[in-house]
Amino acid sequence: MPLQSDNYVDSLTGALYLDKATEAAAYKLAWDDVTSRALDEESSRTLITASMEAFTRG
């Protein structure tokens, strides 16, 4: 799938317009890595609930 040339990345300190395919590809690789490591929705809920319970117990 070809990357579009109008990619926009917003951050806490500014924004980037990625107009080169290599720039956009680097962000796509990073995003793909993050999503491949992320928990699914149910596992995320379980982890968050367990963390909240542990925190409130002190």
mmCIF file of N, CA and C in Angstrom:
data_model
loop_
_atom_site.group_PDB
_atom_site.id
_atom_site.type_symbol
_atom_site.label_atom_id
_atom_site.label_comp_id
_atom_site.label_asym_id
_atom_site.label_seq_id
_atom_site.Cartn_x
_atom_site.Cartn_y
_atom_site.Cartn_z
ATOM 1 N N MET A 1 0.844 -1.176 0.000
ATOM 2 C CA MET A 1 0.000 0.000 0.000
ATOM 3 C C MET A 1 0.890 1.239 0.000
ATOM 4 N N PRO A 2 0.777 2.106 -0.968
ATOM 5 C CA PRO A 2 1.593 3.317 -1.006
ATOM 6 C C PRO A 2 1.164 4.291 0.083
ATOM 7 N N LEU A 3 2.121 4.997 0.644
ATOM 8 C CA LEU A 3 1.823 5.979 1.674
ATOM 9 C C LEU A 3 1.444 7.299 1.024
ATOM 10 N N GLN A 4 0.483 7.976 1.631
ATOM 11 C CA GLN A 4 0.075 9.271 1.113
ATOM 12 C C GLN A 4 1.131 10.306 1.455
ATOM 13 N N SER A 5 1.175 11.364 0.690
ATOM 14 C CA SER A 5 2.194 12.391 0.904
ATOM 15 C C SER A 5 1.713 13.494 1.848
ATOM 16 N N ASP A 6 0.522 13.362 2.399
ATOM 17 C CA ASP A 6 -0.003 14.404 3.286
ATOM 18 C C ASP A 6 -0.172 13.887 4.720
ATOM 19 N N ASN A 7 0.849 13.233 5.208
ATOM 20 C CA ASN A 7 0.807 12.685 6.563
ATOM 21 C C ASN A 7 1.115 13.781 7.570
ATOM 22 N N TYR A 8 0.367 13.759 8.671
ATOM 23 C CA TYR A 8 0.471 14.782 9.705
ATOM 24 C C TYR A 8 0.652 14.093 11.045
ATOM 25 N N VAL A 9 1.628 14.544 11.830
ATOM 26 C CA VAL A 9 1.877 14.000 13.159
ATOM 27 C C VAL A 9 1.805 15.139 14.159
ATOM 28 N N ASP A 10 0.912 15.014 15.129
ATOM 29 C CA ASP A 10 0.739 16.022 16.161
ATOM 30 C C ASP A 10 1.407 15.520 17.431
ATOM 31 N N SER A 11 2.054 16.416 18.172
ATOM 32 C CA SER A 11 2.705 16.029 19.424
ATOM 33 C C SER A 11 2.496 17.122 20.465
ATOM 34 N N LEU A 12 3.030 16.893 21.650
ATOM 35 C CA LEU A 12 2.880 17.873 22.720
ATOM 36 C C LEU A 12 3.559 19.202 22.418
ATOM 37 N N THR A 13 4.624 19.174 21.663
ATOM 38 C CA THR A 13 5.398 20.397 21.438
ATOM 39 C C THR A 13 5.317 20.944 20.019
ATOM 40 N N GLY A 14 4.505 20.342 19.194
ATOM 41 C CA GLY A 14 4.400 20.842 17.826
ATOM 42 C C GLY A 14 3.793 19.808 16.900
ATOM 43 N N ALA A 15 3.987 20.040 15.634
ATOM 44 C CA ALA A 15 3.421 19.156 14.626
ATOM 45 C C ALA A 15 4.407 18.997 13.482
ATOM 46 N N LEU A 16 4.283 17.871 12.805
ATOM 47 C CA LEU A 16 5.128 17.597 11.649
ATOM 48 C C LEU A 16 4.253 17.252 10.455
ATOM 49 N N TYR A 17 4.634 17.733 9.317
ATOM 50 C CA TYR A 17 4.032 17.310 8.062
ATOM 51 C C TYR A 17 5.067 16.449 7.354
ATOM 52 N N LEU A 18 4.757 15.193 7.177
ATOM 53 C CA LEU A 18 5.693 14.259 6.570
ATOM 54 C C LEU A 18 5.397 14.186 5.081
ATOM 55 N N ASP A 19 6.241 14.812 4.307
ATOM 56 C CA ASP A 19 5.982 14.848 2.872
ATOM 57 C C ASP A 19 6.881 13.914 2.075
ATOM 58 N N LYS A 20 7.747 13.190 2.758
ATOM 59 C CA LYS A 20 8.610 12.228 2.075
ATOM 60 C C LYS A 20 8.184 10.821 2.462
ATOM 61 N N ALA A 21 8.189 9.939 1.503
ATOM 62 C CA ALA A 21 7.761 8.560 1.766
ATOM 63 C C ALA A 21 8.608 7.904 2.844
ATOM 64 N N THR A 22 9.899 8.211 2.889
ATOM 65 C CA THR A 22 10.764 7.595 3.905
ATOM 66 C C THR A 22 10.411 8.075 5.311
ATOM 67 N N GLU A 23 10.019 9.350 5.443
ATOM 68 C CA GLU A 23 9.603 9.866 6.746
ATOM 69 C C GLU A 23 8.328 9.179 7.207
ATOM 70 N N ALA A 24 7.358 9.101 6.325
ATOM 71 C CA ALA A 24 6.089 8.458 6.656
ATOM 72 C C ALA A 24 6.293 6.977 6.946
ATOM 73 N N ALA A 25 7.164 6.335 6.217
ATOM 74 C CA ALA A 25 7.420 4.903 6.420
ATOM 75 C C ALA A 25 7.999 4.642 7.805
ATOM 76 N N ALA A 26 8.856 5.540 8.288
ATOM 77 C CA ALA A 26 9.440 5.375 9.622
ATOM 78 C C ALA A 26 8.354 5.414 10.691
ATOM 79 N N TYR A 27 7.408 6.320 10.558
ATOM 80 C CA TYR A 27 6.314 6.401 11.519
ATOM 81 C C TYR A 27 5.385 5.202 11.395
ATOM 82 N N LYS A 28 5.176 4.734 10.181
ATOM 83 C CA LYS A 28 4.334 3.554 9.987
ATOM 84 C C LYS A 28 4.962 2.334 10.650
ATOM 85 N N LEU A 29 6.268 2.178 10.509
ATOM 86 C CA LEU A 29 6.955 1.061 11.166
ATOM 87 C C LEU A 29 6.813 1.150 12.686
ATOM 88 N N ALA A 30 6.990 2.351 13.218
ATOM 89 C CA ALA A 30 6.863 2.533 14.665
ATOM 90 C C ALA A 30 5.437 2.230 15.118
ATOM 91 N N TRP A 31 4.454 2.716 14.375
ATOM 92 C CA TRP A 31 3.051 2.476 14.729
ATOM 93 C C TRP A 31 2.722 0.988 14.648
ATOM 94 N N ASP A 32 3.185 0.339 13.606
ATOM 95 C CA ASP A 32 2.950 -1.105 13.460
ATOM 96 C C ASP A 32 3.565 -1.875 14.620
ATOM 97 N N ASP A 33 4.744 -1.439 15.086
ATOM 98 C CA ASP A 33 5.389 -2.097 16.225
ATOM 99 C C ASP A 33 4.563 -1.910 17.489
ATOM 100 N N VAL A 34 4.100 -0.706 17.723
ATOM 101 C CA VAL A 34 3.282 -0.434 18.910
ATOM 102 C C VAL A 34 2.004 -1.262 18.882
ATOM 103 N N THR A 35 1.319 -1.274 17.757
ATOM 104 C CA THR A 35 0.061 -2.013 17.694
ATOM 105 C C THR A 35 0.271 -3.516 17.786
ATOM 106 N N SER A 36 1.414 -4.009 17.346
ATOM 107 C CA SER A 36 1.660 -5.448 17.449
ATOM 108 C C SER A 36 1.921 -5.868 18.893
ATOM 109 N N ARG A 37 2.375 -4.933 19.732
ATOM 110 C CA ARG A 37 2.666 -5.234 21.134
ATOM 111 C C ARG A 37 1.477 -4.934 22.057
ATOM 112 N N ALA A 38 0.515 -4.196 21.577
ATOM 113 C CA ALA A 38 -0.601 -3.765 22.411
ATOM 114 C C ALA A 38 -1.494 -4.947 22.803
ATOM 115 N N LEU A 39 -2.038 -4.838 24.000
ATOM 116 C CA LEU A 39 -2.996 -5.840 24.450
ATOM 117 C C LEU A 39 -4.305 -5.660 23.699
ATOM 118 N N ASP A 40 -5.066 -6.731 23.599
ATOM 119 C CA ASP A 40 -6.401 -6.589 23.025
ATOM 120 C C ASP A 40 -7.298 -5.890 24.057
ATOM 121 N N GLU A 41 -8.514 -5.548 23.659
ATOM 122 C CA GLU A 41 -9.386 -4.748 24.516
ATOM 123 C C GLU A 41 -9.671 -5.428 25.850
ATOM 124 N N GLU A 42 -10.003 -6.691 25.824
ATOM 125 C CA GLU A 42 -10.336 -7.400 27.065
ATOM 126 C C GLU A 42 -9.124 -7.492 27.994
ATOM 127 N N SER A 43 -7.953 -7.787 27.450
ATOM 128 C CA SER A 43 -6.742 -7.864 28.266
ATOM 129 C C SER A 43 -6.386 -6.496 28.843
ATOM 130 N N SER A 44 -6.610 -5.441 28.074
ATOM 131 C CA SER A 44 -6.364 -4.086 28.568
ATOM 132 C C SER A 44 -7.283 -3.773 29.740
ATOM 133 N N ARG A 45 -8.559 -4.114 29.604
ATOM 134 C CA ARG A 45 -9.513 -3.872 30.696
ATOM 135 C C ARG A 45 -9.112 -4.633 31.952
ATOM 136 N N THR A 46 -8.699 -5.881 31.777
ATOM 137 C CA THR A 46 -8.287 -6.701 32.912
ATOM 138 C C THR A 46 -7.078 -6.087 33.608
ATOM 139 N N LEU A 47 -6.096 -5.668 32.851
ATOM 140 C CA LEU A 47 -4.889 -5.065 33.422
ATOM 141 C C LEU A 47 -5.204 -3.753 34.132
ATOM 142 N N ILE A 48 -6.017 -2.922 33.523
ATOM 143 C CA ILE A 48 -6.379 -1.638 34.122
ATOM 144 C C ILE A 48 -7.158 -1.858 35.416
ATOM 145 N N THR A 49 -8.097 -2.782 35.397
ATOM 146 C CA THR A 49 -8.891 -3.083 36.593
ATOM 147 C C THR A 49 -8.005 -3.599 37.717
ATOM 148 N N ALA A 50 -7.117 -4.521 37.404
ATOM 149 C CA ALA A 50 -6.207 -5.061 38.419
ATOM 150 C C ALA A 50 -5.299 -3.966 38.975
ATOM 151 N N SER A 51 -4.827 -3.088 38.122
ATOM 152 C CA SER A 51 -3.964 -1.995 38.565
ATOM 153 C C SER A 51 -4.725 -1.029 39.473
ATOM 154 N N MET A 52 -5.954 -0.716 39.122
ATOM 155 C CA MET A 52 -6.778 0.173 39.941
ATOM 156 C C MET A 52 -7.037 -0.446 41.307
ATOM 157 N N GLU A 53 -7.346 -1.732 41.314
ATOM 158 C CA GLU A 53 -7.619 -2.416 42.578
ATOM 159 C C GLU A 53 -6.362 -2.453 43.445
ATOM 160 N N ALA A 54 -5.223 -2.724 42.882
ATOM 161 C CA ALA A 54 -3.979 -2.743 43.638
ATOM 162 C C ALA A 54 -3.644 -1.358 44.177
ATOM 163 N N PHE A 55 -3.913 -0.338 43.397
ATOM 164 C CA PHE A 55 -3.630 1.034 43.806
ATOM 165 C C PHE A 55 -4.534 1.452 44.970
ATOM 166 N N THR A 56 -5.812 1.106 44.888
ATOM 167 C CA THR A 56 -6.750 1.522 45.937
ATOM 168 C C THR A 56 -6.548 0.739 47.224
ATOM 169 N N ARG A 57 -5.985 -0.464 47.141
ATOM 170 C CA ARG A 57 -5.686 -1.243 48.348
ATOM 171 C C ARG A 57 -4.473 -0.690 49.081
ATOM 172 N N GLY A 58 -3.651 0.027 48.339
ATOM 173 C CA GLY A 58 -2.499 0.658 48.946
ATOM 174 C C GLY A 58 -1.312 -0.187 48.944
#
